[in-house]
PDB file of C-alpha atoms and ligand atoms in Angstrom:
ATOM      1  CA  MET A  18      -9.633 -29.478 -13.835  1.00 78.00           C
ATOM      2  CA  MET A  19     -10.572 -25.859 -13.376  1.00 85.00           C
ATOM      3  CA  THR A  20      -7.928 -23.634 -11.879  1.00 91.00           C
ATOM      4  CA  PHE A  21      -8.508 -20.391 -10.052  1.00 95.00           C
ATOM      5  CA  ALA A  22      -4.892 -19.301  -9.803  1.00 94.00           C
ATOM      6  CA  PRO A  23      -4.518 -15.522 -10.020  1.00 95.00           C
ATOM      7  CA  VAL A  24      -3.464 -14.104 -13.375  1.00 92.00           C
ATOM      8  CA  GLU A  25       0.130 -12.904 -13.570  1.00 94.00           C
ATOM      9  CA  PRO A  26       0.506  -9.249 -14.603  1.00 93.00           C
ATOM     10  CA  ALA A  27       0.734  -8.952 -18.388  1.00 88.00           C
ATOM     11  CA  TYR A  28       3.920  -6.928 -18.230  1.00 87.00           C
ATOM     12  CA  ARG A  29       6.450  -5.618 -15.822  1.00 91.00           C
ATOM     13  CA  VAL A  30       6.582  -2.187 -14.236  1.00 95.00           C
ATOM     14  CA  GLU A  31      10.110  -1.511 -13.012  1.00 96.00           C
ATOM     15  CA  PRO A  32      10.833  -0.545  -9.408  1.00 98.00           C
ATOM     16  CA  GLU A  33      11.052   3.226  -9.008  1.00 98.00           C
ATOM     17  CA  LEU A  34      13.591   5.150  -6.940  1.00 98.00           C
ATOM     18  CA  ILE A  35      11.562   7.695  -4.936  1.00 98.00           C
ATOM     19  CA  GLY A  36      14.053   8.862  -2.328  1.00 98.00           C
ATOM     20  CA  PRO A  37      17.572   8.107  -1.118  1.00 98.00           C
ATOM     21  CA  GLU A  38      17.900   4.284  -1.165  1.00 98.00           C
ATOM     22  CA  THR A  39      14.107   4.032  -1.199  1.00 98.00           C
ATOM     23  CA  PHE A  40      12.280   2.143  -3.951  1.00 98.00           C
ATOM     24  CA  VAL A  41       8.645   1.436  -4.776  1.00 98.00           C
ATOM     25  CA  VAL A  42       8.317  -2.113  -6.110  1.00 98.00           C
ATOM     26  CA  ARG A  43       5.386  -1.980  -8.503  1.00 97.00           C
ATOM     27  CA  SER A  44       2.919  -4.079 -10.411  1.00 96.00           C
ATOM     28  CA  LEU A  45      -0.209  -3.116 -12.344  1.00 95.00           C
ATOM     29  CA  GLN A  46      -3.527  -4.915 -12.410  1.00 93.00           C
ATOM     30  CA  PRO A  47      -6.187  -4.090 -15.032  1.00 91.00           C
ATOM     31  CA  ALA A  48      -9.363  -2.684 -13.474  1.00 88.00           C
ATOM     32  CA  LEU A  49     -12.604  -4.544 -14.135  1.00 85.00           C
ATOM     33  CA  GLY A  50     -14.904  -3.113 -16.764  1.00 82.00           C
ATOM     34  CA  ALA A  51     -13.056   0.147 -17.209  1.00 86.00           C
ATOM     35  CA  PRO A  52      -9.997   1.186 -19.221  1.00 90.00           C
ATOM     36  CA  LEU A  53      -8.014   1.644 -16.036  1.00 93.00           C
ATOM     37  CA  SER A  54      -5.311  -0.100 -14.064  1.00 95.00           C
ATOM     38  CA  VAL A  55      -4.488  -0.223 -10.391  1.00 96.00           C
ATOM     39  CA  TYR A  56      -1.062  -0.369  -8.824  1.00 97.00           C
ATOM     40  CA  LEU A  57      -0.173  -3.073  -6.301  1.00 98.00           C
ATOM     41  CA  ASN A  58       2.987  -1.697  -4.708  1.00 98.00           C
ATOM     42  CA  SER A  59       5.356  -2.345  -1.862  1.00 98.00           C
ATOM     43  CA  LEU A  60       8.517  -0.592  -0.681  1.00 98.00           C
ATOM     44  CA  VAL A  61      12.189  -1.372  -0.146  1.00 99.00           C
ATOM     45  CA  ILE A  62      14.418   0.830   2.019  1.00 98.00           C
ATOM     46  CA  ARG A  63      18.112   0.112   1.632  1.00 97.00           C
ATOM     47  CA  GLY A  64      20.132   1.470   4.495  1.00 95.00           C
ATOM     48  CA  ALA A  65      22.391   0.194   7.222  1.00 97.00           C
ATOM     49  CA  GLU A  66      19.569  -2.268   8.003  1.00 98.00           C
ATOM     50  CA  PRO A  67      17.492  -2.893   4.849  1.00 98.00           C
ATOM     51  CA  VAL A  68      13.715  -3.009   5.211  1.00 98.00           C
ATOM     52  CA  ILE A  69      11.037  -4.634   3.053  1.00 99.00           C
ATOM     53  CA  VAL A  70       7.707  -2.870   3.563  1.00 99.00           C
ATOM     54  CA  ASP A  71       4.826  -5.220   2.681  1.00 98.00           C
ATOM     55  CA  THR A  72       5.353  -8.331   0.621  1.00 98.00           C
ATOM     56  CA  GLY A  73       3.508  -7.973  -2.676  1.00 98.00           C
ATOM     57  CA  THR A  74       0.958 -10.249  -4.267  1.00 98.00           C
ATOM     58  CA  ILE A  75       0.659 -13.925  -5.080  1.00 98.00           C
ATOM     59  CA  ALA A  76      -0.185 -13.043  -8.715  1.00 97.00           C
ATOM     60  CA  ASN A  77       3.116 -11.199  -9.131  1.00 98.00           C
ATOM     61  CA  ARG A  78       5.202 -13.532  -6.933  1.00 98.00           C
ATOM     62  CA  LYS A  79       8.007 -14.417  -9.318  1.00 98.00           C
ATOM     63  CA  GLN A  80       8.595 -10.872 -10.582  1.00 98.00           C
ATOM     64  CA  TRP A  81       8.155  -9.378  -7.100  1.00 98.00           C
ATOM     65  CA  LEU A  82      10.826 -11.660  -5.628  1.00 98.00           C
ATOM     66  CA  ASP A  83      13.147 -10.893  -8.564  1.00 98.00           C
ATOM     67  CA  ASP A  84      12.540  -7.148  -8.182  1.00 98.00           C
ATOM     68  CA  VAL A  85      13.018  -7.058  -4.406  1.00 98.00           C
ATOM     69  CA  PHE A  86      16.062  -9.302  -4.349  1.00 98.00           C
ATOM     70  CA  GLY A  87      17.489  -7.358  -7.287  1.00 98.00           C
ATOM     71  CA  LEU A  88      17.554  -4.388  -4.910  1.00 98.00           C
ATOM     72  CA  VAL A  89      18.703  -6.087  -1.724  1.00 98.00           C
ATOM     73  CA  GLU A  90      20.437  -9.352  -0.866  1.00 98.00           C
ATOM     74  CA  PRO A  91      18.084 -11.655   1.060  1.00 98.00           C
ATOM     75  CA  THR A  92      20.638 -12.202   3.823  1.00 98.00           C
ATOM     76  CA  ASP A  93      21.046  -8.404   4.229  1.00 98.00           C
ATOM     77  CA  VAL A  94      17.340  -7.827   4.885  1.00 98.00           C
ATOM     78  CA  ARG A  95      17.030  -6.925   8.560  1.00 98.00           C
ATOM     79  CA  TRP A  96      13.356  -5.912   8.809  1.00 99.00           C
ATOM     80  CA  VAL A  97      10.090  -6.913   7.177  1.00 99.00           C
ATOM     81  CA  PHE A  98       7.344  -4.426   8.018  1.00 98.00           C
ATOM     82  CA  LEU A  99       3.738  -5.535   7.535  1.00 98.00           C
ATOM     83  CA  SER A 100       1.394  -2.560   7.235  1.00 98.00           C
ATOM     84  CA  HIS A 101      -1.660  -4.770   7.734  1.00 98.00           C
ATOM     85  CA  ASP A 102      -2.920  -8.265   7.073  1.00 98.00           C
ATOM     86  CA  ASP A 103      -4.549  -7.886   3.635  1.00 98.00           C
ATOM     87  CA  ILE A 104      -3.630 -10.480   1.019  1.00 97.00           C
ATOM     88  CA  ASP A 105      -2.230  -7.909  -1.429  1.00 98.00           C
ATOM     89  CA  HIS A 106       0.306  -6.927   1.260  1.00 98.00           C
ATOM     90  CA  THR A 107       1.093 -10.401   2.602  1.00 98.00           C
ATOM     91  CA  GLY A 108       1.255 -12.328  -0.681  1.00 98.00           C
ATOM     92  CA  ASN A 109       4.907 -13.360  -0.370  1.00 98.00           C
ATOM     93  CA  LEU A 110       5.383 -13.177   3.384  1.00 98.00           C
ATOM     94  CA  GLU A 111       6.305 -16.831   3.750  1.00 98.00           C
ATOM     95  CA  GLU A 112       8.788 -16.646   0.847  1.00 98.00           C
ATOM     96  CA  VAL A 113      10.416 -13.529   2.315  1.00 98.00           C
ATOM     97  CA  MET A 114      10.747 -14.886   5.855  1.00 98.00           C
ATOM     98  CA  ALA A 115      12.233 -18.105   4.474  1.00 98.00           C
ATOM     99  CA  ALA A 116      14.676 -16.287   2.167  1.00 98.00           C
ATOM    100  CA  CYS A 117      15.729 -13.669   4.732  1.00 98.00           C
ATOM    101  CA  PRO A 118      16.981 -15.490   7.839  1.00 98.00           C
ATOM    102  CA  ASN A 119      18.230 -12.274   9.459  1.00 98.00           C
ATOM    103  CA  ALA A 120      14.938 -10.416   9.156  1.00 98.00           C
ATOM    104  CA  THR A 121      12.711  -9.459  12.059  1.00 98.00           C
ATOM    105  CA  LEU A 122       9.019  -9.337  11.202  1.00 99.00           C
ATOM    106  CA  VAL A 123       7.428  -6.099  12.364  1.00 99.00           C
ATOM    107  CA  ALA A 124       3.794  -6.947  12.980  1.00 98.00           C
ATOM    108  CA  SER A 125       1.355  -6.400  15.839  1.00 98.00           C
ATOM    109  CA  TRP A 126      -0.952  -8.312  18.145  1.00 98.00           C
ATOM    110  CA  ALA A 127      -3.902  -7.657  15.837  1.00 98.00           C
ATOM    111  CA  ILE A 128      -2.035  -8.678  12.668  1.00 98.00           C
ATOM    112  CA  THR A 129      -0.973 -11.901  14.351  1.00 98.00           C
ATOM    113  CA  GLU A 130      -4.476 -12.630  15.650  1.00 98.00           C
ATOM    114  CA  ARG A 131      -6.055 -11.961  12.264  1.00 98.00           C
ATOM    115  CA  HIS A 132      -3.477 -13.616  10.015  1.00 98.00           C
ATOM    116  CA  SER A 133      -2.445 -16.770  11.910  1.00 98.00           C
ATOM    117  CA  ASN A 134      -5.037 -18.705   9.894  1.00 98.00           C
ATOM    118  CA  ALA A 135      -2.829 -18.127   6.833  1.00 98.00           C
ATOM    119  CA  PHE A 136       0.720 -17.901   8.215  1.00 98.00           C
ATOM    120  CA  GLU A 137       2.497 -19.432  11.174  1.00 98.00           C
ATOM    121  CA  PHE A 138       4.130 -16.407  12.774  1.00 98.00           C
ATOM    122  CA  PRO A 139       7.671 -17.117  14.025  1.00 98.00           C
ATOM    123  CA  LEU A 140       7.022 -15.268  17.287  1.00 98.00           C
ATOM    124  CA  GLU A 141      10.672 -15.201  18.336  1.00 98.00           C
ATOM    125  CA  ARG A 142      11.429 -13.347  15.084  1.00 98.00           C
ATOM    126  CA  CYS A 143       8.588 -10.848  15.535  1.00 98.00           C
ATOM    127  CA  ARG A 144       8.391  -7.327  16.879  1.00 98.00           C
ATOM    128  CA  TRP A 145       4.958  -5.863  17.636  1.00 98.00           C
ATOM    129  CA  ILE A 146       4.503  -2.162  17.082  1.00 98.00           C
ATOM    130  CA  ASN A 147       1.354  -0.072  17.205  1.00 98.00           C
ATOM    131  CA  ASP A 148       0.380   3.317  15.795  1.00 98.00           C
ATOM    132  CA  GLY A 149       2.850   5.902  17.110  1.00 98.00           C
ATOM    133  CA  SER A 150       5.638   3.452  17.959  1.00 98.00           C
ATOM    134  CA  SER A 151       8.884   3.125  16.056  1.00 98.00           C
ATOM    135  CA  ILE A 152      11.793   0.857  15.284  1.00 98.00           C
ATOM    136  CA  ILE A 153      15.414   1.872  14.930  1.00 98.00           C
ATOM    137  CA  ALA A 154      16.628   0.367  11.666  1.00 98.00           C
ATOM    138  CA  GLY A 155      20.348   1.036  11.988  1.00 97.00           C
ATOM    139  CA  ASP A 156      20.858   4.523  10.579  1.00 97.00           C
ATOM    140  CA  ARG A 157      17.204   5.611  10.762  1.00 98.00           C
ATOM    141  CA  GLU A 158      14.125   5.638  12.926  1.00 98.00           C
ATOM    142  CA  LEU A 159      10.965   4.375  11.257  1.00 98.00           C
ATOM    143  CA  VAL A 160       7.719   5.499  12.858  1.00 98.00           C
ATOM    144  CA  ALA A 161       4.481   3.553  12.469  1.00 98.00           C
ATOM    145  CA  VAL A 162       1.698   6.034  11.740  1.00 98.00           C
ATOM    146  CA  ARG A 163      -1.855   5.122  10.790  1.00 98.00           C
ATOM    147  CA  PRO A 164      -3.002   6.977   7.663  1.00 98.00           C
ATOM    148  CA  PRO A 165      -6.391   8.745   7.720  1.00 98.00           C
ATOM    149  CA  MET A 166      -8.069   6.182   5.434  1.00 98.00           C
ATOM    150  CA  TYR A 167      -7.573   2.413   5.650  1.00 98.00           C
ATOM    151  CA  ASP A 168      -9.351  -0.903   5.195  1.00 98.00           C
ATOM    152  CA  SER A 169      -8.045  -2.854   8.152  1.00 98.00           C
ATOM    153  CA  PRO A 170      -7.985  -2.036  11.868  1.00 97.00           C
ATOM    154  CA  THR A 171      -4.383  -3.263  11.870  1.00 98.00           C
ATOM    155  CA  THR A 172      -3.141  -0.603   9.437  1.00 98.00           C
ATOM    156  CA  ARG A 173      -0.047   1.410  10.299  1.00 98.00           C
ATOM    157  CA  GLY A 174       1.921   3.354   7.688  1.00 98.00           C
ATOM    158  CA  LEU A 175       5.653   3.938   8.005  1.00 98.00           C
ATOM    159  CA  PHE A 176       7.441   7.279   8.101  1.00 98.00           C
ATOM    160  CA  ASP A 177      11.154   7.676   7.478  1.00 98.00           C
ATOM    161  CA  ALA A 178      12.123  11.178   8.674  1.00 97.00           C
ATOM    162  CA  SER A 179      15.622  10.729   7.229  1.00 98.00           C
ATOM    163  CA  THR A 180      14.233  10.722   3.667  1.00 98.00           C
ATOM    164  CA  GLY A 181      10.784  12.308   4.165  1.00 98.00           C
ATOM    165  CA  VAL A 182       9.133   9.249   2.606  1.00 98.00           C
ATOM    166  CA  TYR A 183       5.822   8.125   4.125  1.00 99.00           C
ATOM    167  CA  TRP A 184       4.353   4.722   3.224  1.00 99.00           C
ATOM    168  CA  ALA A 185       0.619   5.475   3.398  1.00 98.00           C
ATOM    169  CA  VAL A 186      -0.491   1.859   2.785  1.00 98.00           C
ATOM    170  CA  ASP A 187      -3.906   1.883   0.982  1.00 98.00           C
ATOM    171  CA  CYS A 188      -4.668   5.539   1.667  1.00 98.00           C
ATOM    172  CA  PHE A 189      -4.912   7.760  -1.452  1.00 98.00           C
ATOM    173  CA  ALA A 190      -5.516   4.701  -3.674  1.00 98.00           C
ATOM    174  CA  SER A 191      -6.504   5.833  -7.155  1.00 96.00           C
ATOM    175  CA  PRO A 192      -6.379   4.126 -10.562  1.00 95.00           C
ATOM    176  CA  VAL A 193      -4.303   5.133 -13.559  1.00 96.00           C
ATOM    177  CA  PRO A 194      -5.567   5.462 -17.148  1.00 94.00           C
ATOM    178  CA  GLY A 195      -5.319   2.480 -19.464  1.00 86.00           C
ATOM    179  CA  ASN A 196      -2.302   0.401 -18.717  1.00 75.00           C
ATOM    180  CA  ASP A 197      -0.064   3.434 -18.699  1.00 72.00           C
ATOM    181  CA  PRO A 198       2.245   3.196 -15.714  1.00 80.00           C
ATOM    182  CA  VAL A 199       2.356   6.887 -14.829  1.00 93.00           C
ATOM    183  CA  THR A 200       4.841   7.336 -12.029  1.00 96.00           C
ATOM    184  CA  THR A 201       3.444  10.333 -10.149  1.00 97.00           C
ATOM    185  CA  VAL A 202      -0.053  11.626  -9.453  1.00 98.00           C
ATOM    186  CA  ALA A 203       1.081  14.966 -10.898  1.00 98.00           C
ATOM    187  CA  GLU A 204       0.759  13.275 -14.315  1.00 97.00           C
ATOM    188  CA  LEU A 205      -2.946  12.567 -13.736  1.00 97.00           C
ATOM    189  CA  GLU A 206      -5.661  14.941 -14.900  1.00 96.00           C
ATOM    190  CA  PRO A 207      -6.967  16.529 -11.632  1.00 97.00           C
ATOM    191  CA  ASN A 208     -10.603  15.476 -12.166  1.00 97.00           C
ATOM    192  CA  PHE A 209      -9.535  11.938 -13.013  1.00 96.00           C
ATOM    193  CA  TRP A 210      -7.504  11.816  -9.809  1.00 98.00           C
ATOM    194  CA  ARG A 211     -10.357  13.154  -7.675  1.00 98.00           C
ATOM    195  CA  GLU A 212     -12.973  10.839  -9.173  1.00 97.00           C
ATOM    196  CA  GLY A 213     -10.702   7.815  -8.993  1.00 96.00           C
ATOM    197  CA  MET A 214      -9.790   8.445  -5.369  1.00 97.00           C
ATOM    198  CA  THR A 215     -13.433   9.059  -4.423  1.00 98.00           C
ATOM    199  CA  MET A 216     -14.518   5.783  -6.027  1.00 96.00           C
ATOM    200  CA  PHE A 217     -11.752   3.780  -4.356  1.00 96.00           C
ATOM    201  CA  MET A 218     -11.903   5.390  -0.912  1.00 97.00           C
ATOM    202  CA  HIS A 219     -15.689   5.053  -0.592  1.00 98.00           C
ATOM    203  CA  HIS A 220     -16.300   1.715  -2.297  1.00 96.00           C
ATOM    204  CA  ALA A 221     -13.070  -0.264  -2.014  1.00 96.00           C
ATOM    205  CA  LEU A 222     -11.362   0.986   1.143  1.00 97.00           C
ATOM    206  CA  SER A 223     -13.228   3.014   3.741  1.00 98.00           C
ATOM    207  CA  PRO A 224     -17.026   2.957   3.359  1.00 97.00           C
ATOM    208  CA  TRP A 225     -17.186   4.414   6.882  1.00 97.00           C
ATOM    209  CA  LEU A 226     -16.263   7.788   5.314  1.00 97.00           C
ATOM    210  CA  SER A 227     -19.996   8.331   4.774  1.00 95.00           C
ATOM    211  CA  ILE A 228     -20.654   8.202   8.531  1.00 96.00           C
ATOM    212  CA  VAL A 229     -17.715  10.133   9.988  1.00 98.00           C
ATOM    213  CA  ASP A 230     -17.885  13.706  11.276  1.00 98.00           C
ATOM    214  CA  PRO A 231     -16.234  15.731   8.468  1.00 98.00           C
ATOM    215  CA  VAL A 232     -14.668  18.205  10.900  1.00 98.00           C
ATOM    216  CA  ARG A 233     -13.116  15.540  13.088  1.00 98.00           C
ATOM    217  CA  PHE A 234     -11.967  13.640  10.014  1.00 98.00           C
ATOM    218  CA  ALA A 235     -10.340  16.772   8.572  1.00 98.00           C
ATOM    219  CA  ALA A 236      -8.453  17.186  11.848  1.00 98.00           C
ATOM    220  CA  VAL A 237      -7.182  13.599  11.551  1.00 98.00           C
ATOM    221  CA  CYS A 238      -5.970  14.368   8.014  1.00 98.00           C
ATOM    222  CA  ASP A 239      -4.232  17.537   9.206  1.00 98.00           C
ATOM    223  CA  GLU A 240      -2.565  15.680  12.063  1.00 98.00           C
ATOM    224  CA  ASN A 241      -1.233  13.082   9.616  1.00 98.00           C
ATOM    225  CA  ARG A 242       0.002  15.810   7.260  1.00 98.00           C
ATOM    226  CA  LYS A 243       1.995  17.308  10.152  1.00 98.00           C
ATOM    227  CA  LEU A 244       4.432  14.410   9.914  1.00 98.00           C
ATOM    228  CA  GLY A 245       6.057  16.664   7.331  1.00 98.00           C
ATOM    229  CA  MET A 246       6.505  14.012   4.679  1.00 98.00           C
ATOM    230  CA  THR A 247       7.961  15.191   1.354  1.00 98.00           C
ATOM    231  CA  THR A 248       7.049  12.064  -0.639  1.00 98.00           C
ATOM    232  CA  ILE A 249       4.119   9.673  -0.194  1.00 98.00           C
ATOM    233  CA  ALA A 250       4.276   6.174  -1.576  1.00 98.00           C
ATOM    234  CA  THR A 251       1.133   4.099  -1.466  1.00 98.00           C
ATOM    235  CA  ALA A 252       0.202   0.584  -2.424  1.00 98.00           C
ATOM    236  CA  HIS A 253      -2.424   1.509  -4.997  1.00 98.00           C
ATOM    237  CA  ALA A 254      -1.543   4.801  -6.630  1.00 97.00           C
ATOM    238  CA  PRO A 255       1.332   6.537  -8.378  1.00 98.00           C
ATOM    239  CA  VAL A 256       3.806   8.315  -6.114  1.00 98.00           C
ATOM    240  CA  ILE A 257       2.608  11.535  -4.509  1.00 98.00           C
ATOM    241  CA  THR A 258       5.560  13.876  -4.873  1.00 98.00           C
ATOM    242  CA  ALA A 259       6.074  17.081  -2.860  1.00 98.00           C
ATOM    243  CA  GLN A 260       4.172  19.245  -5.342  1.00 98.00           C
ATOM    244  CA  SER A 261       1.002  17.114  -4.942  1.00 98.00           C
ATOM    245  CA  ILE A 262       0.955  16.443  -1.191  1.00 98.00           C
ATOM    246  CA  ASP A 263      -1.242  19.392  -0.208  1.00 98.00           C
ATOM    247  CA  ALA A 264      -3.689  18.524  -2.999  1.00 98.00           C
ATOM    248  CA  ALA A 265      -3.784  14.903  -1.795  1.00 98.00           C
ATOM    249  CA  TYR A 266      -4.718  15.976   1.748  1.00 98.00           C
ATOM    250  CA  GLU A 267      -7.279  18.444   0.352  1.00 98.00           C
ATOM    251  CA  LEU A 268      -8.889  15.515  -1.465  1.00 98.00           C
ATOM    252  CA  ALA A 269      -8.690  13.365   1.656  1.00 98.00           C
ATOM    253  CA  ARG A 270     -10.327  16.031   3.818  1.00 98.00           C
ATOM    254  CA  SER A 271     -13.198  16.335   1.325  1.00 98.00           C
ATOM    255  CA  MET A 272     -14.007  12.616   1.261  1.00 98.00           C
ATOM    256  CA  PRO A 273     -16.749  12.548   3.947  1.00 98.00           C
ATOM    257  CA  THR A 274     -18.715  15.272   2.130  1.00 97.00           C
ATOM    258  CA  VAL A 275     -18.410  14.163  -1.507  1.00 97.00           C
ATOM    259  CA  THR A 276     -21.053  11.880  -2.993  1.00 93.00           C
ATOM    260  CA  PRO A 277     -19.391   8.855  -4.567  1.00 94.00           C
ATOM    261  CA  PRO A 278     -20.681   7.331  -7.790  1.00 93.00           C
ATOM    262  CA  PRO A 279     -22.935   4.298  -7.242  1.00 94.00           C
ATOM    263  CA  ALA A 280     -21.124   1.056  -6.453  1.00 94.00           C
ATOM    264  CA  PRO A 281     -20.977  -1.246  -9.497  1.00 93.00           C
ATOM    265  CA  ASP A 282     -23.830  -3.752  -9.323  1.00 95.00           C
ATOM    266  CA  GLN A 283     -25.050  -6.868 -11.147  1.00 97.00           C
ATOM    267  CA  ASN A 284     -25.819  -4.817 -14.265  1.00 96.00           C
ATOM    268  CA  VAL A 285     -22.180  -3.788 -14.401  1.00 94.00           C
ATOM    269  CA  LEU A 286     -21.074  -7.386 -13.979  1.00 95.00           C
ATOM    270  CA  ASP A 287     -23.392  -8.435 -16.818  1.00 96.00           C
ATOM    271  CA  GLU A 288     -21.845  -5.749 -19.020  1.00 94.00           C
ATOM    272  CA  ILE A 289     -18.324  -6.922 -18.148  1.00 93.00           C
ATOM    273  CA  ILE A 290     -19.212 -10.511 -18.973  1.00 94.00           C
ATOM    274  CA  ALA A 291     -20.851  -9.473 -22.250  1.00 94.00           C
ATOM    275  CA  ALA A 292     -17.851  -7.343 -23.208  1.00 91.00           C
ATOM    276  CA  THR A 293     -15.469 -10.218 -22.428  1.00 87.00           C
ATOM    277  CA  ALA A 294     -17.516 -12.616 -24.573  1.00 88.00           C
ATOM    278  CA  ALA A 295     -17.667 -10.182 -27.504  1.00 81.00           C
TER     279      ALA A 295
HETATM  280 FE1  LIG B  21      -5.764  -3.173   2.567  1.00 61.65          FE
HETATM  281 FE1  LIG B  22      -3.923  -2.848  -0.379  1.00 61.65          FE
END
């Protein structure tokens, strides 16, 4: 019997402390047909009311649950924030809601509408918040803010003004070389970073970049930057530390006017298959 179960990551990438009581929970997936890897991250905020931000992947389920519950006791988790309804962010939602009986699920009308085919939302345990709204998680206010680039209409990032950490969801996604788990984008060669982000933003996240007004888009980027974040964590890139934030927004602003490389086509798939067979 053929099985199509996703392949578990070949090795573990440890959670990374990126701010006070704030951890990126990481895994790495090899990119197809290129000597690159892509992060699949989520976030844990330990505070008076601990928060799990996105719920990892099915492929990494066992390690993800071990990593998250190594940082926070399931019964202490008070909030589960879903940034959007993509499978790489909802992979362990059911496991988390079952393990964390005191957690409120922070979703939205659109997330619920779009994801009820895969998950029975416990509505009495849900809170709906939209772009610009916030929750008070004990000792901190967490503001839902949509990043400038995204792949789902439901996307809201999460900004913690008490630590300066902004969860930018899929925005700024960019691969890393080989299977080298570099921790910050400052460790990437600048051209590699720019090319990787261009490829991902145009072909894997926000193809609408080619049709937006560059000036209006730049203003959206600037507005987002004004949150005043000092660290950006994202699902699919190394951490963007303070020294790299302006460069990240410079790259973002340029996206509508840069020409991306061609999207991989059947010829590329044939090459990947041939290379795998060899
Ligand atoms: Fe996504
Ligand atoms: Fe994602």
